[in-house]
mmCIF file with all atom_site columns, C-alpha atoms in Angstrom:
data_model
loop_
_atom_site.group_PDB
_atom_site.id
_atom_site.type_symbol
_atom_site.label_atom_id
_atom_site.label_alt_id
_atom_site.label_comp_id
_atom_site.label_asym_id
_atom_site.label_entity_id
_atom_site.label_seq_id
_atom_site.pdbx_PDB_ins_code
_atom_site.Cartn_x
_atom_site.Cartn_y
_atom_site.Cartn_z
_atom_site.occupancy
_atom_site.B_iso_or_equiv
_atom_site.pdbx_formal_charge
_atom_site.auth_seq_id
_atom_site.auth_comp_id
_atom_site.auth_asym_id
_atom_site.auth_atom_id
_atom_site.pdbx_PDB_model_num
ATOM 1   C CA . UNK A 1 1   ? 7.136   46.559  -26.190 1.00 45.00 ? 1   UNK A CA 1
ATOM 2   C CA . UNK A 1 2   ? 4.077   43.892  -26.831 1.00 48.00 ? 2   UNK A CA 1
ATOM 3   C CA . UNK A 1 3   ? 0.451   43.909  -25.993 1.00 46.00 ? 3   UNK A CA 1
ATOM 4   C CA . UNK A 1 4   ? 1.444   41.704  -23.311 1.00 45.00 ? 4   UNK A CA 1
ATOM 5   C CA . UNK A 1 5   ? 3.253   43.931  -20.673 1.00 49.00 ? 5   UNK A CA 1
ATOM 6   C CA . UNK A 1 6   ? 0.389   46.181  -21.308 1.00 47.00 ? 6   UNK A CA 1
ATOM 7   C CA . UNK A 1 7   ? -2.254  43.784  -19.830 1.00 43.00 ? 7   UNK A CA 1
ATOM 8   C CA . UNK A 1 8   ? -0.108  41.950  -18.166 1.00 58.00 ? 8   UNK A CA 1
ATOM 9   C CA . UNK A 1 9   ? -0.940  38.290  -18.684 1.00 75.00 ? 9   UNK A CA 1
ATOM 10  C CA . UNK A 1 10  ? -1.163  35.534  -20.457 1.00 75.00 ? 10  UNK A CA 1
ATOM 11  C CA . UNK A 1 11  ? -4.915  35.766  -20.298 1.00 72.00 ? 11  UNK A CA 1
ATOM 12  C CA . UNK A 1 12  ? -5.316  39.094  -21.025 1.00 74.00 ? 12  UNK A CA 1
ATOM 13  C CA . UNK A 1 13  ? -3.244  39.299  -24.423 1.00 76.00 ? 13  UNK A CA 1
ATOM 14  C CA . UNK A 1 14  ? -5.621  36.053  -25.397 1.00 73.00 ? 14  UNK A CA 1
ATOM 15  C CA . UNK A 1 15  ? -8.840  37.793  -24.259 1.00 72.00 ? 15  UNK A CA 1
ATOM 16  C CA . UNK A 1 16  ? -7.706  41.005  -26.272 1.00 76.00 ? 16  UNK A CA 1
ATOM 17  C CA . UNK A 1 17  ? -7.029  39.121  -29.241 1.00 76.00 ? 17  UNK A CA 1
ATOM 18  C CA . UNK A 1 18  ? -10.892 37.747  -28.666 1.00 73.00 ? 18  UNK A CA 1
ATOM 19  C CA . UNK A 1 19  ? -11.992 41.052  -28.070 1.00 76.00 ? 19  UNK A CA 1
ATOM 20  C CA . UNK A 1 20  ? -10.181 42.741  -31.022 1.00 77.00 ? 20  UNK A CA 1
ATOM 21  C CA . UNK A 1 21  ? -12.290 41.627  -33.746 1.00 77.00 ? 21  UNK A CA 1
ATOM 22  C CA . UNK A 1 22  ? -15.354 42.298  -31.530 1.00 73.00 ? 22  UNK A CA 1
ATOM 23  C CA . UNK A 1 23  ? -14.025 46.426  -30.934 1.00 75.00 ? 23  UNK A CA 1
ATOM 24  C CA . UNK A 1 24  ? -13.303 46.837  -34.475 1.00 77.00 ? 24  UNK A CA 1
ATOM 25  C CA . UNK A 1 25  ? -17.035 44.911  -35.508 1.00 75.00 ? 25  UNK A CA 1
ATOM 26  C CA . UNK A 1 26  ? -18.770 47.384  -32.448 1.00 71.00 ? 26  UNK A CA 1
ATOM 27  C CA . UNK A 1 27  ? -16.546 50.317  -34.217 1.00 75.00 ? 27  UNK A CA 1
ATOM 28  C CA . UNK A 1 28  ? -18.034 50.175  -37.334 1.00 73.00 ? 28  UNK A CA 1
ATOM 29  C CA . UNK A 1 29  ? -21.802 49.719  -36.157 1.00 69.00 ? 29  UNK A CA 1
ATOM 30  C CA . UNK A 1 30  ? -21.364 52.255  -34.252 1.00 66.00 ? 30  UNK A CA 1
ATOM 31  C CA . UNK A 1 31  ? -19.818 54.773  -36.561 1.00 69.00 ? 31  UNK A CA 1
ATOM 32  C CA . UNK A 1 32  ? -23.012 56.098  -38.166 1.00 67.00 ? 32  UNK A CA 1
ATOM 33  C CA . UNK A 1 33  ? -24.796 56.158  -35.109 1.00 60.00 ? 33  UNK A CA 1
ATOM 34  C CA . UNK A 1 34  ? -21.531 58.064  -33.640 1.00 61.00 ? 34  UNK A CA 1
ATOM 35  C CA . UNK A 1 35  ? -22.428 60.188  -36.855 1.00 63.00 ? 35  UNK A CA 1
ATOM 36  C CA . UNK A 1 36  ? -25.607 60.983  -36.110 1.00 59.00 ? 36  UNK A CA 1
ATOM 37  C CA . UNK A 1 37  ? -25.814 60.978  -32.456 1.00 57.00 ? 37  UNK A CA 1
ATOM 38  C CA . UNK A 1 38  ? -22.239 62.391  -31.483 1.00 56.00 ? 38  UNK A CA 1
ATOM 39  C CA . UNK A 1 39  ? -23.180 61.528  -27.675 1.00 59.00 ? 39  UNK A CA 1
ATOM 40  C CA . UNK A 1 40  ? -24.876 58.639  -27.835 1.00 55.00 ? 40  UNK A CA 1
ATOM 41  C CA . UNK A 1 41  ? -22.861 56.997  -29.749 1.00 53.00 ? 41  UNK A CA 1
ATOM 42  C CA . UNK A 1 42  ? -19.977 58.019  -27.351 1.00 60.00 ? 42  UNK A CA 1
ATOM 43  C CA . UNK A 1 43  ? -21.885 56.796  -24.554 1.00 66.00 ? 43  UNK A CA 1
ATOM 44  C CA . UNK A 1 44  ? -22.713 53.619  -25.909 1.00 59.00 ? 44  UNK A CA 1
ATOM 45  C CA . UNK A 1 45  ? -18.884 52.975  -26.730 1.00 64.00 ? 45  UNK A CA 1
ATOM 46  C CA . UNK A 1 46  ? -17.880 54.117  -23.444 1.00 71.00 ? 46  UNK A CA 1
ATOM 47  C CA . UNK A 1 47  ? -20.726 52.022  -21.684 1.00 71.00 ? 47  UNK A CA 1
ATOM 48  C CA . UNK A 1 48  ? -18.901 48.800  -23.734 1.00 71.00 ? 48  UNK A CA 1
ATOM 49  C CA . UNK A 1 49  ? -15.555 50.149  -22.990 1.00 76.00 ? 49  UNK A CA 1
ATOM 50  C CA . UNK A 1 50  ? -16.294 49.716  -19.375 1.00 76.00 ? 50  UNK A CA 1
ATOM 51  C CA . UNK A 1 51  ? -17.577 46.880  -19.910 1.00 74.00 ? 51  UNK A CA 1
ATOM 52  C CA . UNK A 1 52  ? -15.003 44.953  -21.354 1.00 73.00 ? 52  UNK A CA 1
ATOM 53  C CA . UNK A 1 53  ? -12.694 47.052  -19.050 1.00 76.00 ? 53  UNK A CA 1
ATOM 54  C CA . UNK A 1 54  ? -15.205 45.354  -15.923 1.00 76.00 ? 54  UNK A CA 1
ATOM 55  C CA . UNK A 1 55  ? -14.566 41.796  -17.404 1.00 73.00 ? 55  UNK A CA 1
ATOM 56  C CA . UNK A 1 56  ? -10.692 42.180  -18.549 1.00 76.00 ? 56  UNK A CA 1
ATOM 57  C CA . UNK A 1 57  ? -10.116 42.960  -14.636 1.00 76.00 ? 57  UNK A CA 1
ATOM 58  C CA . UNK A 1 58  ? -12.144 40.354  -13.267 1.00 74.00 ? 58  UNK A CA 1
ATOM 59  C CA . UNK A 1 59  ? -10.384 38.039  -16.018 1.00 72.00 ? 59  UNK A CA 1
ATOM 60  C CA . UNK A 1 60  ? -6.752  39.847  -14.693 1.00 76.00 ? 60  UNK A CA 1
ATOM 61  C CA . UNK A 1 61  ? -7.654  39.221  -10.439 1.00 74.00 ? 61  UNK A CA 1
ATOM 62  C CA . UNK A 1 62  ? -8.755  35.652  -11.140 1.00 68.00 ? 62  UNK A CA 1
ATOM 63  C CA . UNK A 1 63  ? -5.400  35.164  -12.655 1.00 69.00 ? 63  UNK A CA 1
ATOM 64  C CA . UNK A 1 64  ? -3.507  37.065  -10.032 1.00 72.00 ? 64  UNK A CA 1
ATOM 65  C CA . UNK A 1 65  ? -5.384  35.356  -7.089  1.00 70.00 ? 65  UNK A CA 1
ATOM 66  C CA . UNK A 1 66  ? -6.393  32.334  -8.353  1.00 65.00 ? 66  UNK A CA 1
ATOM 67  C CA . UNK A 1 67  ? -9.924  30.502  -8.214  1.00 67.00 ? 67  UNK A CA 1
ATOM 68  C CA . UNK A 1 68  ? -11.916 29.082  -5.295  1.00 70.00 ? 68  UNK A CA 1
ATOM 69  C CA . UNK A 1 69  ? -11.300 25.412  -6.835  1.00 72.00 ? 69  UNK A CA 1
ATOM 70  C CA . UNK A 1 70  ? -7.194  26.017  -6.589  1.00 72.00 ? 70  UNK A CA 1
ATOM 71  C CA . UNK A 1 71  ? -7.565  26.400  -2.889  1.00 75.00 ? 71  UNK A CA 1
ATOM 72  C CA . UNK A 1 72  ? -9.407  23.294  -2.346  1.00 78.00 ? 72  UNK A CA 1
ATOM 73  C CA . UNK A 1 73  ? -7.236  21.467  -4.864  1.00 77.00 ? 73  UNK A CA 1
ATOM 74  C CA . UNK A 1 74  ? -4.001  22.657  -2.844  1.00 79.00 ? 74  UNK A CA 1
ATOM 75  C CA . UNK A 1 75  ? -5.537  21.483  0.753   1.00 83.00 ? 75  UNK A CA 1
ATOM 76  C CA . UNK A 1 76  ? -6.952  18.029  -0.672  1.00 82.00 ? 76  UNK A CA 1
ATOM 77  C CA . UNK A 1 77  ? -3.189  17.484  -2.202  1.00 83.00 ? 77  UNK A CA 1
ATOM 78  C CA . UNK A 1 78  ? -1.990  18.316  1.019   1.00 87.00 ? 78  UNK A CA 1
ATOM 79  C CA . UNK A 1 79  ? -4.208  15.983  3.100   1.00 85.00 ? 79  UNK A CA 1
ATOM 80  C CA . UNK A 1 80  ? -3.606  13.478  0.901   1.00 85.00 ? 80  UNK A CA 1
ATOM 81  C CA . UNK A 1 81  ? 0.351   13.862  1.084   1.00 86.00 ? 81  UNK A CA 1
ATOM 82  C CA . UNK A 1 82  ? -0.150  14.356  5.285   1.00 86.00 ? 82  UNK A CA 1
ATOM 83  C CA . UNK A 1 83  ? -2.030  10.413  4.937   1.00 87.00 ? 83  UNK A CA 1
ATOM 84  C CA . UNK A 1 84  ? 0.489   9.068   3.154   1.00 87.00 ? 84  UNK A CA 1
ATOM 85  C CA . UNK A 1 85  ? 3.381   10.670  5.413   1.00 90.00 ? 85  UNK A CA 1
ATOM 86  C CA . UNK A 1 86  ? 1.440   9.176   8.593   1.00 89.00 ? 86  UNK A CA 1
ATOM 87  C CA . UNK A 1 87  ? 0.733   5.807   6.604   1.00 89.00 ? 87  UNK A CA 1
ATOM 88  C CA . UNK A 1 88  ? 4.415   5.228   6.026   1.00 90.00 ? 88  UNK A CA 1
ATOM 89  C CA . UNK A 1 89  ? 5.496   6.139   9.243   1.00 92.00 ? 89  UNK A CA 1
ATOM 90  C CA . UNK A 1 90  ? 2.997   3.876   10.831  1.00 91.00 ? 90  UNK A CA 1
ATOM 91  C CA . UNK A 1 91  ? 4.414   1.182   8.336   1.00 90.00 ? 91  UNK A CA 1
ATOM 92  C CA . UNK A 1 92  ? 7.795   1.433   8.915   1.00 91.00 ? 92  UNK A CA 1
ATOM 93  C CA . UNK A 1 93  ? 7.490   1.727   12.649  1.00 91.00 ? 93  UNK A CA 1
ATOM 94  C CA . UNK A 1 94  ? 5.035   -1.585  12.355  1.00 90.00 ? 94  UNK A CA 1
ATOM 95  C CA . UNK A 1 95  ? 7.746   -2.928  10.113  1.00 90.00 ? 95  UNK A CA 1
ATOM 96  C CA . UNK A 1 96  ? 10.094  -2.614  13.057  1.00 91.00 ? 96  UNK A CA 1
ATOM 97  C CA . UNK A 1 97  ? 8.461   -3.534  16.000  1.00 91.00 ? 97  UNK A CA 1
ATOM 98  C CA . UNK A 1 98  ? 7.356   -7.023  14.292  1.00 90.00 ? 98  UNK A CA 1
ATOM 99  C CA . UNK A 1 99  ? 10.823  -7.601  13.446  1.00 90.00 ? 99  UNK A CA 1
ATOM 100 C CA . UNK A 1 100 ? 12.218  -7.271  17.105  1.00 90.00 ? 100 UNK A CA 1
ATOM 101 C CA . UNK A 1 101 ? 9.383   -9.371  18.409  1.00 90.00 ? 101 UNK A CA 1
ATOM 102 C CA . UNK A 1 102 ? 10.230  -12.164 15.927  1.00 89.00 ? 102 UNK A CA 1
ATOM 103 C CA . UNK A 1 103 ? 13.998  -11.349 16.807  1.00 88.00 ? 103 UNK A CA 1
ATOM 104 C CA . UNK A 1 104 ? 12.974  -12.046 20.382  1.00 89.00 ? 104 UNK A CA 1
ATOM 105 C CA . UNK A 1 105 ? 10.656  -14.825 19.865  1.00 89.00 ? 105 UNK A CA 1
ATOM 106 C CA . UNK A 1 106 ? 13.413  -16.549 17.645  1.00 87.00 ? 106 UNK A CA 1
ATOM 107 C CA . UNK A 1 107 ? 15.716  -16.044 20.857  1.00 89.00 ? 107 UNK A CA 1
ATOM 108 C CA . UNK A 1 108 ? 13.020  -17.330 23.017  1.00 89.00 ? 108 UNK A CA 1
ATOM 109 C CA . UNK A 1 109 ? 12.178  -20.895 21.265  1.00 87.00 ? 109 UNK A CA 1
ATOM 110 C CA . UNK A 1 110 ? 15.904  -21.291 20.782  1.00 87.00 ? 110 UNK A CA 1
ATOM 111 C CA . UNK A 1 111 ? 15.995  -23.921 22.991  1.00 90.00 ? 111 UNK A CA 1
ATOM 112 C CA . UNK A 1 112 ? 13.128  -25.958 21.397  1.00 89.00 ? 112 UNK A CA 1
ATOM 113 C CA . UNK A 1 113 ? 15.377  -25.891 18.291  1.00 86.00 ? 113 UNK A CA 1
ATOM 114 C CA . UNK A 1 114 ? 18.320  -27.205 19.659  1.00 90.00 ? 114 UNK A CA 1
ATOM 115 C CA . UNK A 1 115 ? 15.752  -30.268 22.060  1.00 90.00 ? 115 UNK A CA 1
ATOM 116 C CA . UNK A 1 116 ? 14.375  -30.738 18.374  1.00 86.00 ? 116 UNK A CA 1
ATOM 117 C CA . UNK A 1 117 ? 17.828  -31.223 16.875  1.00 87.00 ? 117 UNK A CA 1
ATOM 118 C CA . UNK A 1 118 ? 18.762  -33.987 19.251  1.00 90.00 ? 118 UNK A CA 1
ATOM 119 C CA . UNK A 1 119 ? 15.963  -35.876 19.335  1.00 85.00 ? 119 UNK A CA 1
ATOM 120 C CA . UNK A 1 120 ? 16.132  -35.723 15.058  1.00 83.00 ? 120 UNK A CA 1
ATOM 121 C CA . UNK A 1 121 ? 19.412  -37.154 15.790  1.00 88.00 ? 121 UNK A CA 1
ATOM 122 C CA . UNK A 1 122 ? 18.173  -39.685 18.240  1.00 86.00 ? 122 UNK A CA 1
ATOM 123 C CA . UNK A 1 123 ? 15.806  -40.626 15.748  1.00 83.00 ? 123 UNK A CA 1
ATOM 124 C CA . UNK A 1 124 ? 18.559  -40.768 13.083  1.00 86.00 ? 124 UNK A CA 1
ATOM 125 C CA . UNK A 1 125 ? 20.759  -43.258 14.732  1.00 89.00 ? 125 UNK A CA 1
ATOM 126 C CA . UNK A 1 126 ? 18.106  -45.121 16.895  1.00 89.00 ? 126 UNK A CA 1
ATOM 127 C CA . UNK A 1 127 ? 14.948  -45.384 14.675  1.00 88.00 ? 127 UNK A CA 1
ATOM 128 C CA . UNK A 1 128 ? 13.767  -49.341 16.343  1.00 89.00 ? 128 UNK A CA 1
ATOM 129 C CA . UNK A 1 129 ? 13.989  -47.053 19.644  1.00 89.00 ? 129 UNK A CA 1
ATOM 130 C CA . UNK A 1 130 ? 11.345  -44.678 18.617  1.00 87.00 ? 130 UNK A CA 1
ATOM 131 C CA . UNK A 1 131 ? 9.357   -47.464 16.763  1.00 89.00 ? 131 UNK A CA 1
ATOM 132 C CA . UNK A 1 132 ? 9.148   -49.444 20.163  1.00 90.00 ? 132 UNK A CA 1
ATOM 133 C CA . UNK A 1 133 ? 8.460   -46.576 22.837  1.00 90.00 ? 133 UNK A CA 1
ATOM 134 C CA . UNK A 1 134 ? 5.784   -45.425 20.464  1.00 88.00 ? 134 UNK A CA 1
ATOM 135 C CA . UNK A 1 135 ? 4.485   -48.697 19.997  1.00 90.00 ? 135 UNK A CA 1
ATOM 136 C CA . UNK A 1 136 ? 4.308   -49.028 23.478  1.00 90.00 ? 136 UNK A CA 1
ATOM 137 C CA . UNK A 1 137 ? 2.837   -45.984 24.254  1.00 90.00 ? 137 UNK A CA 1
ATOM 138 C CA . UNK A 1 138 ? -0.081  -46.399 22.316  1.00 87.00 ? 138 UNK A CA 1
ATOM 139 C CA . UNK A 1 139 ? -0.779  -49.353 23.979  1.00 88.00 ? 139 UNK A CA 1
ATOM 140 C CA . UNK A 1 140 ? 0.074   -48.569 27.536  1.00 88.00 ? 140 UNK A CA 1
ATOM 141 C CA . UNK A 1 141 ? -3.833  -48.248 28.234  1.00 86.00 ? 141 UNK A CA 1
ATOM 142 C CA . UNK A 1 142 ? -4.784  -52.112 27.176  1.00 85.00 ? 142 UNK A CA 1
ATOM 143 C CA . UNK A 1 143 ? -1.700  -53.248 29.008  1.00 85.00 ? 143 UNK A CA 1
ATOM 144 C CA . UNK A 1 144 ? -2.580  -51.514 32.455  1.00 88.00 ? 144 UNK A CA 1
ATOM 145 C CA . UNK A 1 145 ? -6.383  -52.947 32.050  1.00 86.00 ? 145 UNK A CA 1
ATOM 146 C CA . UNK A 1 146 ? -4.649  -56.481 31.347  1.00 85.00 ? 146 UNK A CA 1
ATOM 147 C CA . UNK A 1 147 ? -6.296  -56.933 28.015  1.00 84.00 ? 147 UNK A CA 1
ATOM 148 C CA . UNK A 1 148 ? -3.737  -59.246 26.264  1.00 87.00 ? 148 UNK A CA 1
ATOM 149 C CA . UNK A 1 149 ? -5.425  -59.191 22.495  1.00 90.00 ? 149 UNK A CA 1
ATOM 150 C CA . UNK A 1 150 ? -6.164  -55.475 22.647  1.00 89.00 ? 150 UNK A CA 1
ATOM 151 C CA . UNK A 1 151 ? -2.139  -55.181 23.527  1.00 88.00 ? 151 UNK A CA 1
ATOM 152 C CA . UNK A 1 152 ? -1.093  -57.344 20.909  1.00 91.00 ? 152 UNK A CA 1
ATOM 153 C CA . UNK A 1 153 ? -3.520  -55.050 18.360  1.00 92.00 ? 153 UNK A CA 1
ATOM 154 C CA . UNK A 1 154 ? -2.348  -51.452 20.003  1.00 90.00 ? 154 UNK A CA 1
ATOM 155 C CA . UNK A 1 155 ? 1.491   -52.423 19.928  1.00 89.00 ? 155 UNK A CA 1
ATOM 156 C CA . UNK A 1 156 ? 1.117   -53.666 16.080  1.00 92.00 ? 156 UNK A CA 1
ATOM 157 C CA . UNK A 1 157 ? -0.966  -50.320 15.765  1.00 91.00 ? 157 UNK A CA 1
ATOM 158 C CA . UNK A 1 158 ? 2.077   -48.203 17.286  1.00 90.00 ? 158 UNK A CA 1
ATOM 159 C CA . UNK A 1 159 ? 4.821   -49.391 16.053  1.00 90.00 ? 159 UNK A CA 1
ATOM 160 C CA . UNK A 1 160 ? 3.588   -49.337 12.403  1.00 92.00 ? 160 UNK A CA 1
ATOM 161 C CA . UNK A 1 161 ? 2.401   -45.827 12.639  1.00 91.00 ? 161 UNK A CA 1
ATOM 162 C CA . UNK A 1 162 ? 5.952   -44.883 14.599  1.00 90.00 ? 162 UNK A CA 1
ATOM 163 C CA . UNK A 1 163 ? 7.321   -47.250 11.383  1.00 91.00 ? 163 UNK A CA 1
ATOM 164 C CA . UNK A 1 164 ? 5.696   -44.938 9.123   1.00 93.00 ? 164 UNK A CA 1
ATOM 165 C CA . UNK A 1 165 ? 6.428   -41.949 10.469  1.00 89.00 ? 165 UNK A CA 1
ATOM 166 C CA . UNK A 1 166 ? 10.551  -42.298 11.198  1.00 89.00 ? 166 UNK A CA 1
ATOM 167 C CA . UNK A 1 167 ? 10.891  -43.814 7.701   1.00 90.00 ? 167 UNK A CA 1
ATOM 168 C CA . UNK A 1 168 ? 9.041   -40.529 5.864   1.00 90.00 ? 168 UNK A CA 1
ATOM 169 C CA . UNK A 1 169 ? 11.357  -38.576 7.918   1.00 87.00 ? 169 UNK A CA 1
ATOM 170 C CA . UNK A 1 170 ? 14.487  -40.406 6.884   1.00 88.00 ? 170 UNK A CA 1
ATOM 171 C CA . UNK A 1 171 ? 12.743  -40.087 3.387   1.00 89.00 ? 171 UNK A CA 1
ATOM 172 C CA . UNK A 1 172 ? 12.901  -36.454 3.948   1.00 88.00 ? 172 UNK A CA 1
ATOM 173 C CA . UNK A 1 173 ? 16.236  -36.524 5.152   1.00 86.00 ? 173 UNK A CA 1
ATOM 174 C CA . UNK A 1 174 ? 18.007  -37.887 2.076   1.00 88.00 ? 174 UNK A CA 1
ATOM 175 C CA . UNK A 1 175 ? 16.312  -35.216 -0.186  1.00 89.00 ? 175 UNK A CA 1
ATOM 176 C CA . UNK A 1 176 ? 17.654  -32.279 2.061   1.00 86.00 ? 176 UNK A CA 1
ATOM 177 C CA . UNK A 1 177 ? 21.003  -34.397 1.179   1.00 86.00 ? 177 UNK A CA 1
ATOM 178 C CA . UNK A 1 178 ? 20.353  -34.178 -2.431  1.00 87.00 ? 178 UNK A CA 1
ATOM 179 C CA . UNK A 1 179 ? 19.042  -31.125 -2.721  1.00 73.00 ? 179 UNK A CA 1
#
């Protein structure tokens, strides 16, 4: 059929089509030294025959077998794609294990959500309440010592911080009602 069954690759039709120009250039220098040598002129062509015979099969098992640098292409994809595989995995199972301990911290501080819940509520309905056990907390110190102006100045100090606080919460409050 073609040229290309013959050689039997892609890169040996292209290197004969390289070569052919070169054959039929070496075929004409050498045709009056064929001419007047008869043997040495055969023995030169042969000598390039094998030659190019020697490089078109070196040309032919490198595209059989490959190269040196396919091999170490091939295993350097394949560690890579073995890293990611293992990064993944190590992801997803990291994924995973985070979520149950949230699940089971969530579970765990349930209680502190529902203790925070009342006492919001507490605060909602009662906010004088909070005002005057804070104030009086602060100044539970000065009153155990006796110190009557230091009292007066930690209550005032207190409450107005407590009176701060409960009415930026109630603040809060109505914009979670509006929003």
């Amino acid at each position: 059929m073609s040229g290309e069954e013959d050689t039997g690759s892609w890169v040996m039709s292209k290197l004969n089509e390289l070569i052919a120009p070169a054959k039929d250039t070496l075929s004409s220098m050498l045709k009056p030294v064929a001419e007047a040598g008869g043997s040495v002129g055969d023995t030169v062509a042969s000598g390039v025959r094998d030659g190019a015979k020697s490089v078109s099969d070196s040309l032919k098992k490198l595209d059989e077998e490959g190269t040196p640098l396919r091999d170490i292409i091939k295993e350097g994809r394949q560690a890579v794609n073995s890293t990611l595989q293992d990064v993944e995995q190590t992801l997803e199972s990291t994924k995973k294990e985070t979520e149950d301990t949230v699940g089971d911290i969530v579970k765990e501080t349930a209680w502190i959500n529902r203790e925070l819940a009342i006492l919001n509520q507490c605060r909602r309905e009662y906010p004088t309440i909070i005002v005057g056990v804070s104030a009086v907390a602060f100044a539970t110190v000065s009153i155990l010592r006796g110190r009557k102006t230091r009292t007066l100045m930690n209550l005032v100090i207190g409450g107005g911080f407590a009176q701060v606080g409960v009415s930026y919460l109630e603040i809060q409050d109505r914009k979670a009602k509006r929003g």
